[in-house]
Amino acid sequence: MLVERVHFLPGVSPRPLGRRALAVNISDVAAMGGSPRAALTSLALPPSMTEQWLAELYSGIAEEAASFGVAVAGGNLSRTDGPVCIDVTVLGSVPKDQLLTRSGARPGDVLGVTGVLGGEAARRALAPADPEIAVPTPRVAAARALAATGRVHAMMDISDGLAGDLRHLARASKVGAVLYAEQIPVAIAARQAGHDLGIDPLSLALDGGEDYELLLAAPEDDWGELVAAVGDDASLYRVGTVLGADEGVQLERLGGNREPLPDGGWSHF
Amino acid sequence: MLVERVHFLPGVSPRPLGRRALAVNISDVAAMGGSPRAALTSLALPPSMTEQWLAELYSGIAEEAASFGVAVAGGNLSRTDGPVCIDVTVLGSVPKDQLLTRSGARPGDVLGVTGVLGGEAARRALAPADPEIAVPTPRVAAARALAATGRVHAMMDISDGLAGDLRHLARASKVGAVLYAEQIPVAIAARQAGHDLGIDPLSLALDGGEDYELLLAAPEDDWGELVAAVGDDASLYRVGTVLGADEGVQLERLGGNREPLPDGGWSHF
């Protein structure tokens, strides 16, 4: 659910808002290895919204759905005297033996991500009052290819930030993990924002969230096969290793020093 | 989507609110002839809500889901600085040749409803400031039995009121219709409220909404078979006849005088 003033600002353009509402849900289906099929959209709108605003929101929804072969199969429209709420449900299908969840990671697995991180956090840090919203590109093709190998133990999309989502994966899998600071692919925009604003680019990559890349755990021996499966659909970066549950979630700096992974991620509530 | 101050009042008890959020969606699946299977619940909650409130809401959701064999398969929780919003999606399944929609009614069909109407409207008319919310009983068994006969041409649940929903059905089926005022089953509570408040009980039955009985259109010759199919799961009342599109939607009073059906139903927006 996207809620005005929590997930987007009042002046946002409705078309990218609609596209984003679909994209983040398509990403969730993809992260389980699924092919997105149908979407249901439920809106609460204050009476002040214009018909044109609504029409553009639906255009964005329809556009994003169409580009992933998703049918907008139904929905609901309600009045509210509060902020705009947009709730989207995306249904998908997946061969039973290819379904991936957050649980299943095993000690010794490699941790990988499908793209650079921190770009969206950098954009927001540089222009916090800009109401325009980013439309992430869900990694549908890469996720399907990864799931189809049958080698991946656990997968999820990174919506809250690598640090927070790795904690979710570790908890669900009952494991620990270590991230290698120097191997985390930091977006160029995050390096630039770090320079301009005097903040650590790595913290934008770890805690910024909203990149919607995939985080996965798989045996080290299968890594080459996974890279080949993804092909040109995404890059695959090794960022860490799965540990035993008693080791917690750690960050290893250059030189080998380890510290507990700082907790700076997005809280939903 | 149920929105605070639009669909329920702030002081509502969370458990019946949760039950209702499921029930109205289960009713929608039933009205298409479907068996409800899984539910997804999405909430926007202001920080002022207590954990206990949330726990009771989820209890209500779980209770209602369990009583219809529905799995609560997922959901989402968001912050809001506005009213509580509860969006529920219920998924169901139906044999392809038994799927019923609002379109399909044909001139000459009998119009039927599965129970008395106006009871919930009467309750609200008698105690407009009472925040307690009614939990309708979705007609799942009756709807399945009706769909399985293969005789029903069109079906929907009556959420907005018989008058408004008959208009929806007539528009979708490209037909007209007449309701017989004397044959509409008016709830005893609506007769009582009508007497106490000096309002027409029939208008509560026609326009009050929220009864969640089924409205269906089927050939007159099959009526007996439908009554037998429903058995003890519900009563079946004949309330009207489907007409040609050019005859519009009418109300026939005792003695045979017809007038256009008054338009007093619920508007979503």
XYZ file of N, CA, C and O in Angstrom, chain B residues 8-107:
400
model
N -16.713 3.111 8.387
C -16.899 2.764 9.804
C -16.461 3.944 10.663
O -15.715 4.815 10.200
N -16.956 3.961 11.895
C -16.685 5.084 12.787
C -15.485 4.757 13.681
O -15.191 3.585 13.943
N -14.769 5.792 14.143
C -13.541 5.588 14.920
C -13.690 4.669 16.136
O -12.765 3.942 16.458
N -14.863 4.659 16.796
C -14.987 3.853 18.008
C -15.333 2.390 17.783
O -15.574 1.647 18.731
N -15.343 1.946 16.545
C -15.759 0.579 16.219
C -14.883 -0.459 16.938
O -13.695 -0.230 17.156
N -15.485 -1.580 17.292
C -14.701 -2.681 17.861
C -13.900 -3.346 16.746
O -14.448 -3.666 15.697
N -12.616 -3.579 16.983
C -11.757 -4.072 15.898
C -12.096 -5.485 15.424
O -11.922 -5.809 14.251
N -12.594 -6.344 16.341
C -12.839 -7.728 15.933
C -13.957 -7.830 14.877
O -13.738 -8.410 13.803
N -15.153 -7.256 15.128
C -16.163 -7.288 14.066
C -15.746 -6.510 12.817
O -16.127 -6.872 11.702
N -14.926 -5.486 12.982
C -14.427 -4.763 11.809
C -13.597 -5.692 10.926
O -13.755 -5.729 9.703
N -12.721 -6.462 11.571
C -11.915 -7.423 10.822
C -12.778 -8.483 10.164
O -12.571 -8.840 9.002
N -13.768 -8.975 10.912
C -14.656 -9.989 10.334
C -15.394 -9.426 9.123
O -15.512 -10.076 8.078
N -15.901 -8.199 9.271
C -16.641 -7.601 8.175
C -15.770 -7.409 6.927
O -16.221 -7.638 5.796
N -14.518 -6.977 7.149
C -13.612 -6.728 6.017
C -13.442 -8.000 5.179
O -13.384 -7.950 3.948
N -13.397 -9.136 5.865
C -13.333 -10.413 5.135
C -14.680 -10.758 4.514
O -14.768 -11.146 3.346
N -15.753 -10.609 5.307
C -17.071 -11.091 4.901
C -17.556 -10.444 3.603
O -18.087 -11.123 2.723
N -17.346 -9.136 3.465
C -17.878 -8.462 2.277
C -17.126 -8.906 1.019
O -17.695 -8.918 -0.078
N -15.861 -9.281 1.186
C -15.091 -9.762 0.037
C -15.407 -11.223 -0.289
O -15.441 -11.615 -1.457
N -15.631 -12.011 0.754
C -16.067 -13.394 0.542
C -17.409 -13.390 -0.188
O -17.657 -14.186 -1.099
N -18.265 -12.423 0.186
C -19.571 -12.302 -0.468
C -19.421 -12.032 -1.968
O -20.163 -12.574 -2.788
N -18.439 -11.208 -2.322
C -18.205 -10.899 -3.739
C -17.795 -12.144 -4.522
O -18.224 -12.334 -5.669
N -16.942 -12.958 -3.924
C -16.513 -14.203 -4.581
C -17.710 -15.146 -4.709
O -17.948 -15.729 -5.776
N -18.489 -15.263 -3.632
C -19.660 -16.139 -3.642
C -20.641 -15.718 -4.729
O -21.201 -16.561 -5.441
N -20.836 -14.407 -4.862
C -21.831 -13.899 -5.813
C -21.469 -14.224 -7.258
O -22.316 -14.158 -8.148
N -20.217 -14.564 -7.519
C -19.815 -14.991 -8.864
C -19.863 -16.512 -8.998
O -19.447 -17.066 -10.008
N -20.364 -17.173 -7.959
C -20.447 -18.626 -7.984
C -19.208 -19.305 -7.438
O -19.083 -20.526 -7.493
N -18.292 -18.522 -6.900
C -16.990 -19.053 -6.519
C -16.902 -19.575 -5.104
O -17.729 -19.256 -4.252
N -15.885 -20.380 -4.873
C -15.519 -20.813 -3.520
C -14.324 -19.977 -3.084
O -13.282 -19.990 -3.741
N -14.458 -19.254 -1.967
C -13.343 -18.426 -1.509
C -12.196 -19.307 -1.026
O -12.421 -20.332 -0.386
N -10.961 -18.923 -1.338
C -9.794 -19.767 -1.037
C -8.756 -19.061 -0.177
O -8.244 -19.632 0.759
N -8.391 -17.831 -0.541
C -7.275 -17.164 0.138
C -7.554 -15.669 0.254
O -8.262 -15.097 -0.573
N -7.005 -15.063 1.288
C -7.197 -13.630 1.512
C -5.856 -12.948 1.725
O -4.941 -13.516 2.329
N -5.748 -11.721 1.209
C -4.605 -10.852 1.448
C -5.126 -9.591 2.117
O -6.103 -9.007 1.644
N -4.500 -9.183 3.201
C -5.005 -8.030 3.942
C -3.950 -6.937 4.000
O -2.807 -7.178 4.366
N -4.350 -5.738 3.632
C -3.433 -4.607 3.589
C -3.991 -3.504 4.477
O -5.136 -3.097 4.310
N -3.182 -3.032 5.419
C -3.660 -2.053 6.397
C -2.812 -0.790 6.366
O -1.591 -0.868 6.288
N -3.482 0.354 6.466
C -2.792 1.611 6.784
C -3.294 2.044 8.150
O -4.504 2.211 8.342
N -2.360 2.196 9.095
C -2.732 2.499 10.482
C -1.988 3.723 10.993
O -0.782 3.829 10.795
N -2.692 4.613 11.675
C -2.007 5.738 12.318
C -1.236 5.243 13.549
O -1.630 4.237 14.161
N -0.142 5.918 13.903
C 0.703 5.476 15.032
C -0.059 5.405 16.351
O 0.378 4.721 17.277
N -1.221 6.081 16.444
C -1.985 6.075 17.697
C -2.659 4.734 17.983
O -3.080 4.475 19.102
N -2.788 3.878 16.987
C -3.462 2.604 17.223
C -2.592 1.717 18.109
O -1.385 1.657 17.940
N -3.249 0.999 19.021
C -2.491 0.134 19.932
C -2.259 -1.232 19.304
O -2.971 -1.648 18.392
N -1.276 -1.924 19.866
C -1.030 -3.291 19.414
C -2.231 -4.181 19.681
O -2.531 -5.095 18.921
N -2.907 -3.887 20.803
C -4.074 -4.711 21.135
C -5.182 -4.540 20.097
O -5.842 -5.499 19.701
N -5.385 -3.307 19.637
C -6.388 -3.034 18.617
C -6.072 -3.853 17.364
O -6.935 -4.522 16.796
N -4.795 -3.809 16.965
C -4.357 -4.523 15.768
C -4.530 -6.035 15.954
O -4.996 -6.738 15.043
N -4.174 -6.523 17.134
C -4.294 -7.963 17.401
C -5.759 -8.399 17.304
O -6.068 -9.458 16.758
N -6.672 -7.565 17.823
C -8.091 -7.924 17.759
C -8.635 -7.847 16.333
O -9.469 -8.658 15.928
N -8.164 -6.864 15.583
C -8.567 -6.783 14.175
C -8.158 -8.055 13.440
O -8.958 -8.673 12.727
N -6.904 -8.473 13.638
C -6.421 -9.689 12.979
C -7.166 -10.933 13.480
O -7.394 -11.861 12.707
N -7.539 -10.950 14.756
C -8.351 -12.072 15.248
C -9.653 -12.166 14.476
O -10.092 -13.254 14.111
N -10.293 -11.017 14.289
C -11.551 -10.999 13.547
C -11.355 -11.484 12.117
O -12.150 -12.272 11.584
N -10.278 -11.013 11.498
C -9.947 -11.438 10.135
C -9.748 -12.958 10.100
O -10.313 -13.662 9.252
N -8.948 -13.463 11.040
C -8.618 -14.892 11.066
C -9.860 -15.745 11.324
O -10.046 -16.801 10.708
N -10.702 -15.264 12.232
C -11.928 -15.975 12.615
C -12.861 -16.126 11.401
O -13.352 -17.220 11.110
N -13.094 -15.017 10.726
C -14.009 -15.039 9.580
C -13.424 -15.887 8.451
O -14.133 -16.668 7.816
N -12.124 -15.741 8.222
C -11.469 -16.525 7.170
C -11.614 -18.015 7.476
O -12.016 -18.804 6.608
N -11.309 -18.385 8.717
C -11.346 -19.801 9.089
C -12.753 -20.368 8.914
O -12.918 -21.517 8.485
N -13.769 -19.570 9.218
C -15.131 -20.114 9.171
C -15.588 -20.370 7.731
O -16.600 -21.031 7.513
N -14.858 -19.855 6.745
C -15.184 -20.161 5.353
C -14.051 -20.925 4.665
O -14.001 -20.990 3.435
N -13.126 -21.460 5.449
C -12.043 -22.245 4.865
C -11.076 -21.419 4.030
O -10.457 -21.924 3.099
N -10.968 -20.143 4.371
C -10.107 -19.239 3.606
C -8.759 -19.113 4.317
O -8.708 -18.907 5.532
N -7.654 -19.232 3.571
C -6.311 -19.054 4.137
C -5.910 -17.587 4.059
O -5.994 -16.998 2.982
N -5.521 -17.000 5.187
C -4.971 -15.643 5.136
C -3.521 -15.789 4.681
O -2.653 -16.224 5.434
N -3.288 -15.465 3.409
C -2.043 -15.866 2.749
C -0.986 -14.777 2.735
O 0.138 -15.015 2.309
N -1.328 -13.591 3.193
C -0.328 -12.536 3.171
C -0.941 -11.200 3.455
O -2.132 -11.103 3.759
N -0.127 -10.174 3.365
C -0.648 -8.854 3.626
C 0.442 -7.830 3.738
O 1.603 -8.092 3.408
N 0.057 -6.682 4.208
C 0.954 -5.541 4.240
C 0.483 -4.609 5.349
O -0.700 -4.499 5.615
N 1.454 -3.932 5.986
C 1.116 -3.004 7.061
C 1.855 -1.699 6.808
O 3.079 -1.697 6.681
N 1.098 -0.596 6.719
C 1.702 0.708 6.460
C 1.317 1.707 7.534
O 0.263 1.588 8.142
N 2.149 2.674 7.710
C 1.837 3.823 8.522
C 0.954 4.775 7.715
O 1.014 4.807 6.500
N 0.121 5.581 8.404
C -0.590 6.683 7.764
C -0.757 7.779 8.797
O -0.767 7.499 10.000
N -0.860 9.033 8.349
C -1.237 10.090 9.291
C -2.711 10.440 9.120
O -3.179 11.465 9.589
N -3.440 9.559 8.418
C -4.870 9.785 8.191
C -5.700 8.666 8.780
O -5.268 7.989 9.713
N -6.898 8.476 8.229
C -7.796 7.440 8.753
C -7.270 6.033 8.496
O -6.502 5.803 7.565
N -7.706 5.106 9.339
C -7.420 3.684 9.123
C -8.008 3.259 7.775
O -9.149 3.590 7.464
N -7.226 2.549 6.967
C -7.728 1.940 5.724
C -7.441 0.444 5.791
O -6.331 0.040 6.143
N -8.442 -0.347 5.449
C -8.303 -1.801 5.460
C -8.688 -2.309 4.080
O -9.851 -2.198 3.683
N -7.715 -2.822 3.364
C -8.014 -3.319 2.025
C -7.822 -4.829 2.009
O -6.748 -5.323 2.351
N -8.860 -5.536 1.661
C -8.797 -6.992 1.648
C -9.054 -7.491 0.222
O -9.957 -7.006 -0.457
N -8.242 -8.425 -0.205
C -8.449 -9.110 -1.479
C -8.737 -10.565 -1.154
O -7.971 -11.198 -0.434
N -9.859 -11.083 -1.647
C -10.139 -12.509 -1.485
C -10.085 -13.171 -2.861
O -10.672 -12.675 -3.824
N -9.343 -14.256 -2.930
C -9.235 -15.037 -4.166
C -10.119 -16.267 -4.035
O -10.193 -16.865 -2.964
N -10.777 -16.636 -5.114
C -11.606 -17.823 -5.097
C -11.461 -18.591 -6.386
O -10.777 -18.152 -7.305
N -12.099 -19.742 -6.434
C -12.067 -20.527 -7.668
C -13.487 -20.948 -8.006
O -14.349 -21.064 -7.131
N -13.725 -21.150 -9.289
C -15.059 -21.540 -9.747
C -14.900 -22.350 -11.036
O -14.039 -22.018 -11.860
N -15.654 -23.436 -11.202
C -15.620 -24.126 -12.493
C -15.979 -23.133 -13.602
O -16.924 -22.350 -13.445
N -15.212 -23.181 -14.686
C -15.322 -22.163 -15.722
C -16.764 -21.959 -16.197
O -17.210 -20.838 -16.416
N -17.500 -23.052 -16.359
C -18.856 -22.936 -16.908
C -19.888 -22.537 -15.850
O -21.069 -22.472 -16.137
N -19.430 -22.292 -14.615
C -20.368 -21.869 -13.571
C -20.132 -20.428 -13.127
O -20.822 -19.931 -12.227
N -19.180 -19.764 -13.737
C -18.883 -18.378 -13.363
C -20.074 -17.475 -13.682
O -20.575 -17.469 -14.804
N -20.533 -16.725 -12.689
C -21.660 -15.812 -12.890
C -21.215 -14.366 -12.745
O -20.415 -14.036 -11.875
N -21.758 -13.502 -13.600
C -21.454 -12.072 -13.525
C -22.780 -11.302 -13.534
O -23.852 -11.890 -13.522
N -22.656 -9.983 -13.576
C -23.856 -9.132 -13.614
C -24.492 -9.112 -14.985
O -25.643 -8.711 -15.122
N -23.716 -9.439 -15.990
C -24.290 -9.450 -17.339
C -24.847 -10.840 -17.587
O -24.453 -11.808 -16.949
N -25.786 -10.952 -18.479
C -26.352 -12.258 -18.792
C -27.845 -12.345 -18.510
O -28.511 -13.287 -18.950
N -28.418 -11.377 -17.779
C -29.867 -11.381 -17.542
C -30.596 -11.150 -18.874
O -30.143 -10.366 -19.707
N -31.718 -11.859 -19.067
C -32.451 -11.751 -20.340
C -33.904 -11.365 -20.075
O -34.487 -11.825 -19.084
N -34.485 -10.567 -20.948
C -35.897 -10.191 -20.775
C -36.752 -11.442 -20.563
O -36.574 -12.454 -21.264
